[in-house]
Amino acid sequence: MLKLIDVGKKYKRNKDQYFYAANSINYEFSETGFYLLYGKSGSGKSTIANLIASFEKPDEGHILYENIEINKLNQVNLNYYRQKIVGMVFQHYNLIEDLTVLENVILPRKIIQDKLSNAVADAEKILDELNIRKLENKVCKNLSGGEKQRVAIARCLINNPKIIICDEPTGALDEKNSIQVIKLLKKLSKRHLIIVISHNYDLIKTYADNILYLSDGKLKEKHNLHYINSLKRFNFKKNHIHFFNFIKFSIKNFLNNKIKNLLILLSTSFCIFSSLIVLGFVNGSNDFLNKETYARFDYSFSTISKIEEIHIDNSFLKLNKMERLSHSELEKLISSYPFISFGMNYNKLLENSSAYIDNHKLESYSLSFVYNFDCINKELIIVGEKTANDGIYINESLDKKLQEKLNIKTALGRYINIKLFKEFRFDLYDNGEQISDKFSFEKSYFVKGIVSEFNFLSTPKIYLCYQDFDSNMKNISSINLSKYYSKNYTWFDYIYNSSGNEEQTSFSHYIFLNDLSKIRDFDAFIDSINSTDDIEVSCDGYLLKNTFEDIIYAIRIGVFIFMILTIIGMVLIIGISSFSTFAFKKKQNAILISLGINIEQLFSIYILENFFILVLSLIFGFILSFIFQPIINKLIFNVFQLKDLINIPFITAFNIPLFLPTIIVFFSFFITYFSTYLPIYFSKNINISKELKDE
Ligand code: ADP
Ligand code: MG
């Protein structure tokens, strides 16, 4: 039945010297019976036990069970051998101390994927037989040695193995317990092949059917056996793996390392939290760019001019000569853009401006035009009226300044008096004469509203309605020029009739977006114009937006790198955690492997443990980011005045509800899966006999 043919096992004595711990063993055991294998300490008894149990492979010879060569089986067949054919009882029991008696006993049944109810029924029968039924719900670490040894035997019996090897089963027991255990084994030898290894010859000899004496790795008793090469395998059906079979194990493992797991939990929660914040930034900054940078009150106000490159002879220098486009050129250019209007550039007339409120002179403000107040972004008007072509708007920044300076609640509803003055000298080329005139304009404007805009970069500003200003200019005459031309000649006429390369035209026209819903088309218009060499549009809002985009993209790359590092950190944390669990649980794994567990089952234990951690850290990570998103946003707003820069797309991304959380969950599971698999893979190479050796 069980045959050892010329079996030899060598170990290293020192650097390059070997010795035989088992030396040409030739023996055939019968199907049942009580065998005593005895010999002095170090004679090779445990070596033979480990060889029969398949925990070690022989260097020489063959071990055959029913003519199946054990030392040549593949992993699946080897597991079957460990599950169903052979069982081992150790001096120091090798139970899983944190599990209860019942849980330990049914463990080999779980490994062969039997129904739990069958396993429990059989286990209770065995516990009854061994008189330890009352212990079934006790945790093993609380049992006495004699009790533990009986539990170990019960666990060994649950899958009804053909061979039970007991390596010094009474070594740790007193005489009374020893005799009880030996009697029990004697009883079992009616149905099983029992091989008891002991150096306590006197105690056991009376029970033994066969006595084998081992000395220096050599067996005194020998049979003459012949090896016949056979390729026989075990004939069995492989079971499906049930992933949750070992959930109790995972929970116990998880709870046994509370502090370690708590620390891991904290780190992975933080990783998930910071990844979410990074994604929130990417998403939020995108929204922010779209919302805030287009949300300038004067976004649509630009100038346009013709650029001519002038090459200087014998020099690599080039000069840019700016010139106002002719009306026909301009009209042609904007003909397919109905949302664009143009007008005279009045910058020269605005050059010396002063503004007063309650006889109080305003310092450092700028005047800016809006085509008319019907076309602007009304959401930006935070207080006041939404249309007011006869009035002006001021921005928050100016309002704040006025509040402080004049000790008022707001400048809304007050009048601001704007005065413009400029002295012009005209060369009248037709007769060489020179005349001069004074441009002056004064008007009290009612502050109709306060505008919120991209505060981060805003200076105090007054917004005038271009159409209103333009009609004023069409009404105010230049007295001396009118005299000269002998007809009413307005300041509008003066700028309108100037040639494109004269200073008073500022070498450009104003162009305006007159329908704010077309702001992106306006951008496209500017892009297309600026991509040509000879015409240039310059728009503060557009410039600012582009600069800001560049900055945000740069930051985005930075935070993405941070996120990748975080994810690598998370992989490492989970990997190191499972590796340390593996190292910590080496003995437990060796026990499970000795019972014939396969690698997938072992994996399921650890993956579940890691999944607990993962699920918890996902929950914590999400809660943390939920709590901290508004706090971080508030901080950013207080420092930079950037609103809602972090916007974690909890609800939607790409219009798919819960898209991002789902992605993160999947990704995390993926990471966990692989970082768990690695250390488990190493378990394949666990040296079972070394891990389970009695100290
Ligand atoms: P016994 O169980 O009879 O006390 P063992 O079979 O454990 O003896 O050991 C037999 C001999 O082999 C001893 O000299 C022991 O030191 C040696 N030995 C056992 N296992 C190993 C091993 N893994 N590596 C090296 N030497 C070993
Ligand atoms: Mg031994």
XYZ file of C-alpha atoms and ligand atoms in Angstrom:
723
model
C 0.000 0.000 0.000
C 2.478 2.612 1.198
C 5.926 1.750 -0.076
C 9.287 3.350 0.476
C 11.764 2.094 -2.102
C 15.451 2.929 -1.700
C 14.475 6.260 -0.182
C 17.322 8.571 0.714
C 17.327 12.147 1.978
C 20.497 14.192 2.245
C 21.133 17.299 4.296
C 24.125 19.563 4.447
C 26.279 18.949 7.472
C 28.545 21.876 6.783
C 29.704 23.894 3.826
C 30.350 21.081 1.387
C 29.623 17.940 3.322
C 26.363 16.027 3.086
C 24.995 13.264 5.212
C 22.022 10.963 4.890
C 19.198 11.714 7.348
C 17.334 8.836 5.676
C 19.400 6.184 3.971
C 18.132 3.570 1.477
C 14.871 2.913 3.263
C 13.014 -0.070 1.846
C 9.746 -0.809 3.491
C 6.113 -1.554 2.728
C 3.383 -0.685 5.210
C 0.137 -2.634 5.301
C -3.222 -0.959 4.825
C -4.078 -0.593 8.506
C -2.309 -1.216 11.777
C -0.272 0.477 14.436
C 3.384 1.012 13.554
C 5.907 2.288 16.019
C 8.973 3.923 14.522
C 11.539 4.543 17.191
C 15.127 5.571 17.454
C 17.380 8.034 19.173
C 17.001 11.733 18.730
C 18.508 12.733 15.392
C 18.178 9.265 13.890
C 15.957 10.536 11.064
C 12.444 9.751 12.302
C 10.958 13.156 11.512
C 12.688 13.108 8.168
C 10.837 9.930 7.246
C 7.561 11.368 8.548
C 7.990 14.493 6.389
C 8.807 12.388 3.352
C 5.678 10.256 3.761
C 3.557 13.353 4.417
C 4.930 14.893 1.182
C 6.343 17.889 3.050
C 9.801 16.964 1.778
C 10.937 15.307 -1.418
C 13.413 12.423 -1.325
C 16.778 12.905 -3.007
C 16.860 9.257 -3.910
C 14.302 6.495 -4.321
C 10.530 6.474 -4.551
C 7.573 6.844 -2.266
C 4.486 5.083 -3.578
C 0.950 5.085 -2.385
C -1.073 2.451 -4.241
C 1.571 2.595 -6.944
C 1.149 6.338 -7.337
C 4.504 7.998 -7.003
C 4.004 10.766 -4.448
C 7.215 12.629 -5.081
C 6.320 13.115 -8.740
C 2.780 14.472 -8.403
C 1.720 17.826 -9.735
C 0.408 20.456 -7.303
C -3.260 19.577 -7.717
C -2.656 15.870 -7.108
C -0.293 16.640 -4.284
C -2.994 18.727 -2.612
C -5.404 15.846 -3.020
C -2.877 13.525 -1.330
C -2.590 15.963 1.588
C -6.346 16.466 1.793
C -7.551 12.881 1.565
C -4.767 10.350 1.957
C -2.341 11.446 4.594
C -2.689 13.324 7.885
C -0.026 14.411 10.303
C -0.180 14.897 14.067
C 2.652 16.877 15.622
C 4.210 17.038 19.041
C 3.174 20.660 19.317
C -0.208 20.172 17.625
C 0.063 22.912 14.959
C -3.503 24.014 15.426
C -4.639 27.465 14.417
C -4.718 28.848 17.887
C -7.144 31.723 17.278
C -9.870 29.515 15.890
C -12.254 27.428 17.976
C -12.028 23.647 18.264
C -14.869 23.171 15.803
C -13.411 25.663 13.340
C -10.058 23.876 13.462
C -11.620 20.481 12.974
C -13.746 21.444 9.978
C -10.885 23.325 8.311
C -9.684 20.402 6.118
C -13.294 19.913 5.034
C -13.582 23.522 4.003
C -10.474 23.052 1.952
C -12.093 20.230 0.014
C -15.156 22.473 -0.418
C -17.674 20.261 1.302
C -20.974 21.618 2.536
C -20.601 23.300 5.905
C -23.511 21.388 7.467
C -21.955 18.013 6.519
C -18.620 19.152 7.880
C -20.103 20.256 11.196
C -22.119 17.053 11.612
C -19.064 14.880 10.958
C -16.862 16.999 13.172
C -19.291 16.693 16.062
C -19.409 12.932 15.623
C -15.618 12.777 15.815
C -15.472 15.141 18.795
C -17.996 12.865 20.547
C -15.876 9.835 19.791
C -12.790 11.529 21.196
C -14.729 12.789 24.207
C -14.061 16.461 23.549
C -17.462 17.540 22.233
C -17.888 19.903 25.167
C -14.826 21.857 23.980
C -16.156 22.525 20.493
C -16.675 26.265 20.903
C -13.540 26.944 22.902
C -10.709 28.843 21.308
C -7.745 26.500 20.937
C -5.186 28.671 22.649
C -7.098 28.205 25.917
C -6.911 24.390 25.890
C -4.556 22.064 27.764
C -1.915 20.041 25.919
C -3.864 16.781 26.103
C -6.972 18.497 24.810
C -5.061 20.143 21.983
C -3.560 16.831 20.912
C -7.019 15.297 20.700
C -8.244 18.261 18.678
C -5.273 17.762 16.350
C -6.212 14.116 15.928
C -9.840 15.076 15.347
C -8.783 17.562 12.652
C -6.648 14.844 11.112
C -9.648 12.475 11.015
C -12.225 14.770 9.472
C -11.387 13.828 5.886
C -10.943 10.188 6.850
C -7.334 9.807 5.660
C -5.766 6.428 4.932
C -2.503 7.222 6.690
C -1.996 9.108 9.957
C 1.552 9.927 10.923
C 2.107 11.033 14.489
C 5.480 12.597 15.133
C 6.134 12.401 18.892
C 2.411 12.766 19.699
C 3.020 12.305 23.406
C 6.189 14.375 23.613
C 4.488 17.291 25.319
C 2.037 15.296 27.426
C 2.132 13.760 30.879
C 1.840 10.005 31.263
C -1.902 9.896 31.868
C -2.655 11.972 28.787
C -0.037 10.104 26.759
C -1.688 6.748 27.449
C -5.106 8.143 26.553
C -3.781 9.414 23.227
C -1.978 6.155 22.439
C -5.125 4.160 23.244
C -7.070 6.394 20.939
C -4.560 5.864 18.150
C -4.662 2.138 18.765
C -8.427 2.230 18.291
C -8.021 4.174 15.053
C -5.471 1.695 13.713
C -8.331 -0.719 12.984
C -9.411 1.556 10.138
C -6.293 3.598 9.358
C -2.614 3.083 8.903
C -1.149 4.670 12.037
C 2.573 5.423 12.113
C 3.631 6.644 15.533
C 7.079 8.109 15.857
C 8.538 8.155 19.307
C 11.718 7.748 21.246
C 9.594 6.485 24.161
C 9.767 2.818 23.288
C 8.590 1.416 26.588
C 5.373 3.378 26.696
C 4.191 2.378 23.240
C 5.636 -1.038 22.472
C 2.685 -2.943 24.011
C 0.258 -1.258 21.625
C 2.272 -1.622 18.448
C 1.546 -4.220 15.769
C 4.893 -3.540 14.118
C 8.008 -1.986 15.561
C 10.633 -0.354 13.359
C 13.993 0.718 14.630
C 15.868 3.567 13.011
C 19.506 4.347 13.545
C 21.580 6.911 11.643
C 18.909 7.164 8.973
C 18.913 3.413 8.396
C 15.992 1.087 9.046
C 16.837 -2.205 10.651
C 13.743 -3.888 9.203
C 13.840 -4.062 5.453
C 11.663 -5.504 2.753
C 12.885 -6.466 -0.634
C 10.946 -4.182 -2.960
C 11.181 -3.574 -6.664
C 10.268 -0.302 -8.294
C 8.068 -0.472 -11.343
C 7.756 2.778 -13.209
C 4.117 3.890 -13.320
C 2.437 7.118 -14.322
C -0.652 6.659 -12.172
C -2.409 9.717 -10.788
C -5.204 10.208 -8.312
C -8.579 10.025 -9.893
C -10.760 12.812 -8.528
C -12.947 15.666 -9.576
C -11.597 19.127 -8.890
C -13.978 21.318 -6.929
C -14.899 24.886 -7.620
C -13.360 27.390 -5.265
C -15.838 29.229 -3.078
C -14.416 32.606 -2.473
C -16.114 33.274 0.863
C -15.368 29.881 2.404
C -12.611 31.371 4.507
C -14.253 34.616 5.487
C -13.922 33.787 9.175
C -10.201 33.478 8.725
C -10.008 36.843 7.051
C -12.015 38.519 9.787
C -9.876 36.904 12.492
C -6.694 37.911 10.719
C -8.026 41.417 10.353
C -8.976 41.731 14.008
C -5.752 40.167 15.236
C -3.683 43.019 13.842
C -5.773 45.929 15.001
C -3.043 48.539 15.292
C -1.282 47.576 12.107
C -4.536 47.509 10.201
C -5.604 50.804 11.693
C -2.413 52.447 10.493
C -2.809 50.950 7.062
C -6.398 52.065 7.039
C -5.350 55.606 7.879
C -2.733 55.707 5.138
C -4.942 54.218 2.447
C -7.832 56.480 3.468
C -5.500 59.407 3.105
C -4.318 58.166 -0.298
C -7.885 57.892 -1.528
C -8.730 61.239 0.003
C -5.834 63.011 -1.679
C -6.519 61.323 -5.012
C -10.082 62.559 -4.780
C -8.902 66.061 -3.973
C -6.566 65.987 -6.966
C -9.397 64.848 -9.213
C -11.525 67.514 -7.600
C -8.920 70.086 -8.520
C -8.709 68.899 -12.108
C -12.461 68.976 -12.427
C -12.921 72.148 -10.413
C -10.188 74.085 -12.188
C -11.796 73.175 -15.484
C -15.148 74.524 -14.354
C -13.336 77.440 -12.836
C -11.575 78.286 -16.080
C -14.819 78.147 -17.961
C -16.788 80.081 -15.404
C -14.426 82.620 -13.924
C -12.236 83.605 -16.808
C -15.177 84.219 -19.097
C -16.880 86.034 -16.307
C -15.097 89.307 -16.784
C -17.368 92.192 -17.313
C -15.143 93.576 -20.044
C -14.190 90.269 -21.591
C -15.479 91.304 -24.960
C -13.637 94.605 -25.129
C -10.624 94.509 -27.443
C -8.662 96.499 -29.931
C -7.780 95.477 -33.453
C -5.035 96.762 -35.710
C -2.945 95.950 -38.706
C 0.676 94.990 -38.147
C 3.276 95.589 -40.740
C 6.749 94.163 -40.351
C 9.476 96.542 -41.380
C 12.860 95.076 -42.122
C 15.815 97.300 -41.479
C 18.569 97.069 -44.034
C 21.727 95.258 -42.900
C 20.152 94.283 -39.619
C 18.340 91.277 -38.260
C 16.058 93.602 -36.312
C 12.469 93.928 -37.409
C 10.050 96.638 -36.434
C 6.330 96.237 -36.070
C 4.407 99.124 -37.474
C 0.831 99.326 -36.227
C -1.923 100.877 -38.256
C -5.668 101.210 -38.031
C -7.520 99.060 -40.515
C -9.683 100.813 -43.059
C -13.426 100.480 -42.547
C -13.853 98.301 -45.572
C -11.097 95.980 -44.399
C -12.645 95.805 -40.972
C -16.134 95.191 -42.263
C -14.869 92.413 -44.476
C -13.074 90.837 -41.557
C -16.105 90.705 -39.283
C -18.701 90.146 -41.987
C -19.228 86.517 -41.006
C -19.344 87.346 -37.299
C -22.679 89.056 -36.691
C -22.019 89.126 -32.950
C -19.113 91.537 -33.344
C -19.397 95.332 -33.517
C -16.669 97.845 -33.905
C -16.205 101.498 -33.083
C -13.710 104.344 -32.774
C -10.837 103.975 -30.388
C -11.258 106.877 -27.951
C -8.167 106.156 -25.871
C -6.566 109.451 -26.837
C -9.577 111.363 -25.513
C -9.528 109.384 -22.289
C -5.876 109.999 -21.596
C -6.354 112.693 -18.982
C -9.324 111.603 -17.010
C -10.301 112.441 -13.491
C -13.229 111.207 -11.496
C -14.903 112.638 -8.402
C -17.377 111.387 -5.947
C -18.750 113.974 -3.495
C -15.903 116.292 -4.510
C -13.549 113.534 -3.570
C -10.980 112.706 -6.217
C -10.566 109.026 -7.065
C -7.046 107.670 -7.274
C -5.812 104.797 -9.414
C -8.866 103.549 -11.243
C -9.263 102.650 -14.847
C -11.990 103.344 -17.350
C -13.192 100.485 -19.412
C -15.857 100.188 -22.101
C -18.662 97.742 -22.493
C -20.515 97.845 -25.820
C -23.793 98.306 -24.057
C -25.025 97.034 -20.744
C -27.685 94.862 -22.332
C -25.167 92.440 -23.728
C -23.052 91.814 -20.647
C -23.080 88.908 -18.239
C -25.813 89.995 -15.867
C -24.933 87.363 -13.294
C -21.892 89.416 -12.523
C -23.937 92.343 -11.293
C -24.152 91.508 -7.637
C -26.127 94.557 -6.533
C -28.009 97.163 -8.486
C -29.895 97.290 -11.761
C -29.316 94.891 -14.585
C -29.639 97.373 -17.428
C -28.435 100.936 -17.274
C -27.049 102.267 -20.514
C -27.201 105.784 -19.155
C -25.282 104.949 -15.981
C -22.069 103.249 -15.041
C -21.038 100.141 -13.209
C -18.098 99.902 -10.886
C -16.377 96.739 -9.776
C -16.237 95.388 -6.238
C -12.655 96.363 -5.934
C -13.450 100.055 -6.501
C -16.525 99.856 -4.309
C -14.441 98.484 -1.435
C -11.942 101.260 -1.880
C -14.655 103.884 -1.809
C -16.270 102.326 1.238
C -13.029 102.672 3.134
C -12.148 106.076 1.881
C -15.512 107.770 2.251
C -16.742 105.677 5.123
C -19.902 104.742 3.256
C -21.764 101.434 2.966
C -21.557 101.312 -0.821
C -21.047 103.615 -3.749
C -24.162 102.204 -5.381
C -26.657 104.954 -6.142
C -24.109 107.733 -5.884
C -22.920 109.948 -8.692
C -19.426 109.799 -10.056
C -18.358 112.815 -11.982
C -16.029 112.030 -14.839
C -13.940 114.765 -16.443
C -11.866 114.347 -19.562
C -9.422 116.886 -20.899
C -6.926 116.897 -23.722
C -5.252 119.583 -25.741
C -4.643 118.805 -29.411
C -2.404 120.453 -31.921
C -3.234 119.897 -35.563
C -0.927 120.233 -38.503
C -3.001 121.249 -41.457
C -0.808 120.137 -44.257
C -2.542 121.862 -47.156
C -1.208 125.286 -46.116
C 1.353 124.495 -43.440
C -0.833 126.136 -40.836
C -1.086 124.796 -37.293
C -4.134 125.173 -35.087
C -4.974 123.758 -31.696
C -8.105 122.849 -29.782
C -9.093 121.615 -26.375
C -11.177 118.522 -25.893
C -13.114 118.578 -22.704
C -15.972 116.452 -21.486
C -17.724 116.234 -18.180
C -20.617 114.097 -17.098
C -22.062 112.893 -13.811
C -22.811 109.209 -13.963
C -25.165 107.402 -11.660
C -23.641 104.201 -10.242
C -26.238 101.651 -11.289
C -24.582 98.522 -10.011
C -21.600 96.752 -8.539
C -19.904 94.077 -10.556
C -18.196 91.005 -9.231
C -15.495 89.701 -11.454
C -12.330 87.746 -11.304
C -11.328 89.484 -8.109
C -7.994 87.755 -7.875
C -6.568 90.035 -10.531
C -8.946 92.972 -10.506
C -7.956 96.559 -10.119
C -10.551 99.278 -9.354
C -12.584 99.889 -12.470
C -15.355 102.045 -13.879
C -17.347 100.610 -16.752
C -18.789 103.045 -19.260
C -21.328 102.226 -21.898
C -19.587 102.569 -25.244
C -22.717 103.359 -27.232
C -23.618 106.131 -24.803
C -20.117 107.580 -24.878
C -19.963 107.309 -28.640
C -23.178 109.308 -29.083
C -21.771 111.960 -26.737
C -18.685 112.244 -28.926
C -20.910 112.625 -31.964
C -22.531 115.622 -30.282
C -19.531 117.505 -28.963
C -17.896 119.737 -31.555
C -14.331 120.813 -31.860
C -14.746 124.540 -32.077
C -11.572 125.415 -33.937
C -11.871 122.517 -36.369
C -15.487 123.447 -37.083
C -14.340 126.936 -37.790
C -11.630 125.694 -40.074
C -13.886 123.370 -42.042
C -16.804 125.795 -41.814
C -19.190 123.089 -40.687
C -20.003 121.271 -37.501
C -17.032 119.057 -36.850
C -17.337 116.704 -33.857
C -14.655 114.817 -31.928
C -16.063 111.662 -33.433
C -15.464 113.188 -36.901
C -11.947 114.084 -35.853
C -11.019 110.533 -34.948
C -13.118 109.010 -37.714
C -11.431 111.081 -40.419
C -7.910 110.703 -39.155
C -5.795 108.410 -41.252
C -4.925 104.988 -39.831
C -1.379 105.763 -38.897
C -2.102 108.897 -36.892
C -1.565 108.883 -33.184
C -5.069 110.068 -32.257
C -6.557 106.866 -33.669
C -4.346 104.827 -31.299
C -3.627 102.904 -34.525
C -6.606 100.694 -33.871
C -10.357 100.281 -33.541
C -12.324 98.966 -30.639
C -14.117 95.762 -31.323
C -16.833 94.388 -29.099
C -18.748 91.208 -28.622
C -22.357 92.358 -28.650
C -23.929 89.043 -27.673
C -22.362 87.543 -24.628
C -23.689 84.049 -25.258
C -21.235 83.925 -28.165
C -18.200 84.321 -25.959
C -16.577 81.095 -27.160
C -17.088 82.095 -30.785
C -15.458 85.376 -29.944
C -12.466 83.423 -28.597
C -12.368 81.452 -31.803
C -12.471 84.702 -33.764
C -9.522 86.088 -31.780
C -7.636 82.808 -32.208
C -8.141 82.821 -35.945
C -7.163 86.499 -36.321
C -4.096 86.152 -34.153
C -2.917 83.127 -36.058
C -2.419 85.378 -39.075
C 0.628 87.617 -39.159
C -0.746 90.919 -40.234
C -3.708 91.638 -37.981
C -3.748 91.594 -34.218
C -6.559 91.588 -31.691
C -5.648 92.380 -28.158
C -8.108 91.619 -25.426
C -7.321 91.713 -21.720
C -9.851 89.041 -20.832
C -8.598 86.724 -23.504
C -4.990 87.226 -22.482
C -5.793 86.690 -18.877
C -7.733 83.567 -19.665
C -4.860 82.114 -21.667
C -2.308 82.941 -19.011
C -4.511 81.469 -16.372
C -5.095 78.354 -18.425
C -1.350 77.857 -18.732
C -0.878 78.218 -14.992
C -3.693 75.811 -14.203
C -2.389 73.254 -16.682
C 1.048 73.449 -15.089
C -0.438 72.966 -11.630
C -2.541 70.141 -12.966
C 0.537 68.289 -14.161
C 2.042 68.815 -10.722
C -0.946 67.436 -8.881
C -1.243 64.548 -11.312
C 2.305 63.553 -10.484
C 1.348 63.843 -6.846
C -1.623 61.583 -7.465
C 0.492 58.988 -9.228
C 2.936 59.035 -6.317
C 0.018 58.652 -3.947
C -1.236 55.669 -5.867
C 2.229 54.120 -5.911
C 2.326 54.745 -2.173
C -0.985 52.995 -1.790
C 0.207 50.012 -3.806
C 3.286 49.824 -1.618
C 1.309 50.121 1.592
C -1.091 47.363 0.631
C 1.732 45.251 -0.784
C 3.905 45.653 2.293
C 0.919 45.021 4.500
C 0.037 41.763 2.814
C 3.659 40.765 2.711
C 4.055 41.377 6.420
C 0.825 39.509 7.098
C 2.219 36.696 5.057
C 5.526 36.721 6.945
C 3.678 36.970 10.218
C 1.363 34.117 9.299
C 3.992 31.872 7.777
C 3.247 29.121 10.227
C -0.482 29.398 9.708
C 0.061 29.226 5.960
C 2.300 26.194 6.381
C -0.442 24.472 8.387
C -2.997 25.265 5.693
C -0.685 24.061 2.954
C 0.026 20.867 4.876
C -3.724 20.290 4.921
C -3.758 20.578 1.133
C -5.059 24.115 0.663
C -4.417 25.408 -2.823
C -2.985 28.743 -3.728
C -6.306 30.281 -4.809
C -7.899 29.448 -1.492
C -4.966 30.880 0.404
C -5.262 33.949 -1.770
C -8.935 34.363 -0.960
C -8.106 34.592 2.753
C -5.721 37.477 2.250
C -7.593 39.255 -0.479
C -10.654 39.360 1.734
C -8.634 40.789 4.594
C -7.241 43.449 2.282
C -10.676 44.103 0.856
C -11.989 44.859 4.338
C -9.260 47.448 4.704
C -9.912 48.777 1.241
C -13.662 49.120 1.624
C -13.204 50.898 4.940
C -10.584 53.229 3.521
C -12.812 53.986 0.545
C -15.583 54.930 2.942
C -13.258 57.028 5.103
C -11.565 58.592 2.081
C -14.902 59.649 0.650
C -16.152 60.969 3.968
C -12.919 62.905 4.480
C -13.095 64.498 1.070
C -16.746 65.274 1.569
C -15.891 67.116 4.760
C -12.697 68.760 3.589
C -13.693 69.917 0.120
C -15.608 72.977 1.383
C -12.943 73.714 3.990
C -10.109 73.619 1.455
C -12.175 75.704 -0.958
C -12.789 78.264 1.739
C -9.071 78.451 2.478
C -8.221 78.875 -1.192
C -10.888 81.522 -1.535
C -9.615 83.447 1.454
C -6.081 83.504 0.128
C -6.523 83.722 -3.651
C -10.168 84.692 -4.126
C -10.587 81.669 -6.370
C -14.037 80.239 -5.919
C -14.783 76.475 -5.824
C -11.441 75.471 -7.226
C -11.818 71.947 -5.835
C -14.913 70.256 -7.137
C -14.883 66.511 -6.701
C -17.223 65.026 -9.286
C -19.050 62.808 -6.807
C -22.258 62.895 -8.720
C -21.377 63.056 -12.375
C -18.467 63.051 -14.712
C -18.959 62.666 -18.446
C -22.675 62.676 -17.591
C -22.444 59.233 -16.028
C -23.758 59.219 -12.461
C -21.189 58.113 -9.888
C -18.655 57.638 -12.658
C -15.659 58.771 -10.676
C -16.366 56.948 -7.422
C -16.937 53.798 -9.445
C -13.631 54.250 -11.244
C -11.804 54.788 -7.964
C -13.451 51.760 -6.387
C -12.583 49.546 -9.341
C -9.085 50.854 -9.525
C -8.528 50.306 -5.819
C -9.788 46.755 -6.031
C -7.459 46.171 -8.928
C -4.507 47.506 -6.936
C -5.461 45.440 -3.917
C -5.845 42.319 -5.981
C -2.390 42.546 -7.445
C -0.563 43.693 -4.389
C -2.121 40.781 -2.528
C -1.234 38.257 -5.153
C 2.473 38.932 -5.055
C 3.261 37.816 -1.502
C 0.832 34.920 -1.721
C 2.754 33.769 -4.727
C 5.788 33.390 -2.492
C 3.819 31.101 -0.197
C 4.264 28.449 -2.830
C 7.824 28.148 -1.701
C 7.149 27.856 2.005
C 9.190 25.080 3.545
C 6.403 23.218 5.347
C 8.523 20.874 7.399
C 10.693 23.719 8.607
C 7.719 25.887 9.601
C 5.935 23.064 11.389
C 9.018 21.590 13.057
C 8.695 21.026 16.776
C 11.033 23.255 18.693
P 14.632 12.792 14.708
O 13.290 13.237 14.341
O 14.848 11.364 14.667
O 15.114 13.421 15.956
P 15.331 14.265 12.335
O 14.755 13.494 11.235
O 14.616 15.516 12.746
O 15.643 13.346 13.585
O 16.788 14.715 11.893
C 17.719 13.801 11.404
C 19.020 14.536 11.144
O 18.840 15.406 10.056
C 19.458 15.397 12.318
O 20.858 15.348 12.416
C 18.982 16.781 11.945
O 19.863 17.731 12.517
C 19.121 16.742 10.440
N 18.152 17.596 9.814
C 16.816 17.483 9.885
N 16.187 18.415 9.148
C 17.205 19.131 8.573
C 17.236 20.229 7.684
N 16.102 20.829 7.197
N 18.419 20.741 7.303
C 19.578 20.162 7.752
N 19.600 19.151 8.582
C 18.445 18.611 9.000
Mg 11.905 14.389 15.369
